[in-house]
Coordinates of C-alpha atoms in Angstrom, one line a residue:
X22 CA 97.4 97.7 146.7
X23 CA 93.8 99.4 146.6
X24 CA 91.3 96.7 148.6
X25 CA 89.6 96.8 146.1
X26 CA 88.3 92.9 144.3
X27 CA 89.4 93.2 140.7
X28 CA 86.4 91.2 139.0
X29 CA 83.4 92.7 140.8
X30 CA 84.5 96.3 142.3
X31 CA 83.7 95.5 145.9
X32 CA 85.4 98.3 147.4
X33 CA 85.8 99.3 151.3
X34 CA 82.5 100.9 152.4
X35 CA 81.7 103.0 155.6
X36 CA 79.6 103.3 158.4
X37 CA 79.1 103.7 162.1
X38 CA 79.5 101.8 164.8
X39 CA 76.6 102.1 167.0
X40 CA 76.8 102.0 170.8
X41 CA 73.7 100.6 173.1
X42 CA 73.6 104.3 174.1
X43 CA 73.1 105.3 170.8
X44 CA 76.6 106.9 170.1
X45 CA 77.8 106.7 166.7
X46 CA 81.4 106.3 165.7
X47 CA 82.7 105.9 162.0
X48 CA 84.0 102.3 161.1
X49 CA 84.7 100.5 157.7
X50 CA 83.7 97.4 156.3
X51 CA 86.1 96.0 154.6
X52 CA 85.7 93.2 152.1
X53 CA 86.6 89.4 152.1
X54 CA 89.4 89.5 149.5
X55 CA 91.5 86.5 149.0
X56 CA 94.4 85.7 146.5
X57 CA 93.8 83.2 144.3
X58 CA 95.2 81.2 141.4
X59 CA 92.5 80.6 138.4
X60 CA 92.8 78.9 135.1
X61 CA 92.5 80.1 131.8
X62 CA 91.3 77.4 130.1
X63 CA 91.6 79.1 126.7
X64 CA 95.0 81.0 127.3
X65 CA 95.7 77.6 129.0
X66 CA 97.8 79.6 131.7
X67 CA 97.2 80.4 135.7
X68 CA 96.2 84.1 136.6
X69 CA 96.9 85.3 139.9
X70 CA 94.1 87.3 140.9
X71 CA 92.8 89.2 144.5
X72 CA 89.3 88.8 144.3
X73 CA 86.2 88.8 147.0
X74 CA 84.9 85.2 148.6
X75 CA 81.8 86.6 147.0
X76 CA 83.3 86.4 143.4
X77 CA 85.2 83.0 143.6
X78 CA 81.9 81.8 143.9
X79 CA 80.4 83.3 141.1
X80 CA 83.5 82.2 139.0
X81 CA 83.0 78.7 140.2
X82 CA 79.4 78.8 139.5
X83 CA 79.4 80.3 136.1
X84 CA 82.1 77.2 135.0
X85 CA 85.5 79.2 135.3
X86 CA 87.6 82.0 134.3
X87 CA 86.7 82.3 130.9
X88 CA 83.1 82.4 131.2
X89 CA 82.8 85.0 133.8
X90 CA 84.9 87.1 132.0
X91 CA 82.6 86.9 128.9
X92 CA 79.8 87.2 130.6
X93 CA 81.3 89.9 132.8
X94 CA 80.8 94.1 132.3
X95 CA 84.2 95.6 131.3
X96 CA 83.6 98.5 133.9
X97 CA 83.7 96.7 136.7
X98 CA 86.5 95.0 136.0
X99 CA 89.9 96.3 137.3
X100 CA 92.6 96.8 134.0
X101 CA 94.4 93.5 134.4
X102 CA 91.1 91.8 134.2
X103 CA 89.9 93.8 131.4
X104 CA 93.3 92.8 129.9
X105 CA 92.5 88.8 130.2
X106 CA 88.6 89.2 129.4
X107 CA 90.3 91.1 125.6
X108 CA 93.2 88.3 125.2
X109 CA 90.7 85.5 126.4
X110 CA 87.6 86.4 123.4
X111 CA 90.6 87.3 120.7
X112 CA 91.6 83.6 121.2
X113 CA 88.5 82.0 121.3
X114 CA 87.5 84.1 118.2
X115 CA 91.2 82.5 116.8
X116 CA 90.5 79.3 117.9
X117 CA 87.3 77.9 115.4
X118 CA 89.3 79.5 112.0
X119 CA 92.2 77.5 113.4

């Protein structure tokens, strides 16, 4: 499992480490991934999901799952959430002709 948060493409980054005598030693920063359970209001199902602390937010503030995902850019998404953003909009498309 790449640590890697599958909505926003926070990855690992590196850097150094530097000492008070100015020696430089290679470190990573790693990102605040946690595993989470969201709602799909429109597939009216729960998606397990391992996303940043930095993302939850933004799904919480844009009003859920679904709406991040539409507003979201498919290349920064990770497959499975590509996946959901397609099956999410093909049922809301579904849903007013219904």
């Amino acid at each position: 499992m790449s640590r890697t948060c599958e909505l926003t493409a926070k990855a690992v980054q590196t850097g150094n480490n530097v000492s008070h005598a100015n020696n430089k030693t290679k470190r990573r920063f790693l990102p605040n991934l946690v595993n989470v359970t969201l709602i799909s209001e429109a597939l009216n199902q729960n998606v397990r999901l391992r996303i940043s602390a930095n993302a939850l937010r933004s799904v919480e503030h844009r009003g859920g799952l679904d709406a991040f995902l539409a507003k979201a850019d498919a290349k920064e998404l990770s497959q499975r959430a590509r996946l959901l953003k397609k099956q999410i909009a093909k049922k809301l498309a579904d849903q007013p002709a219904a």
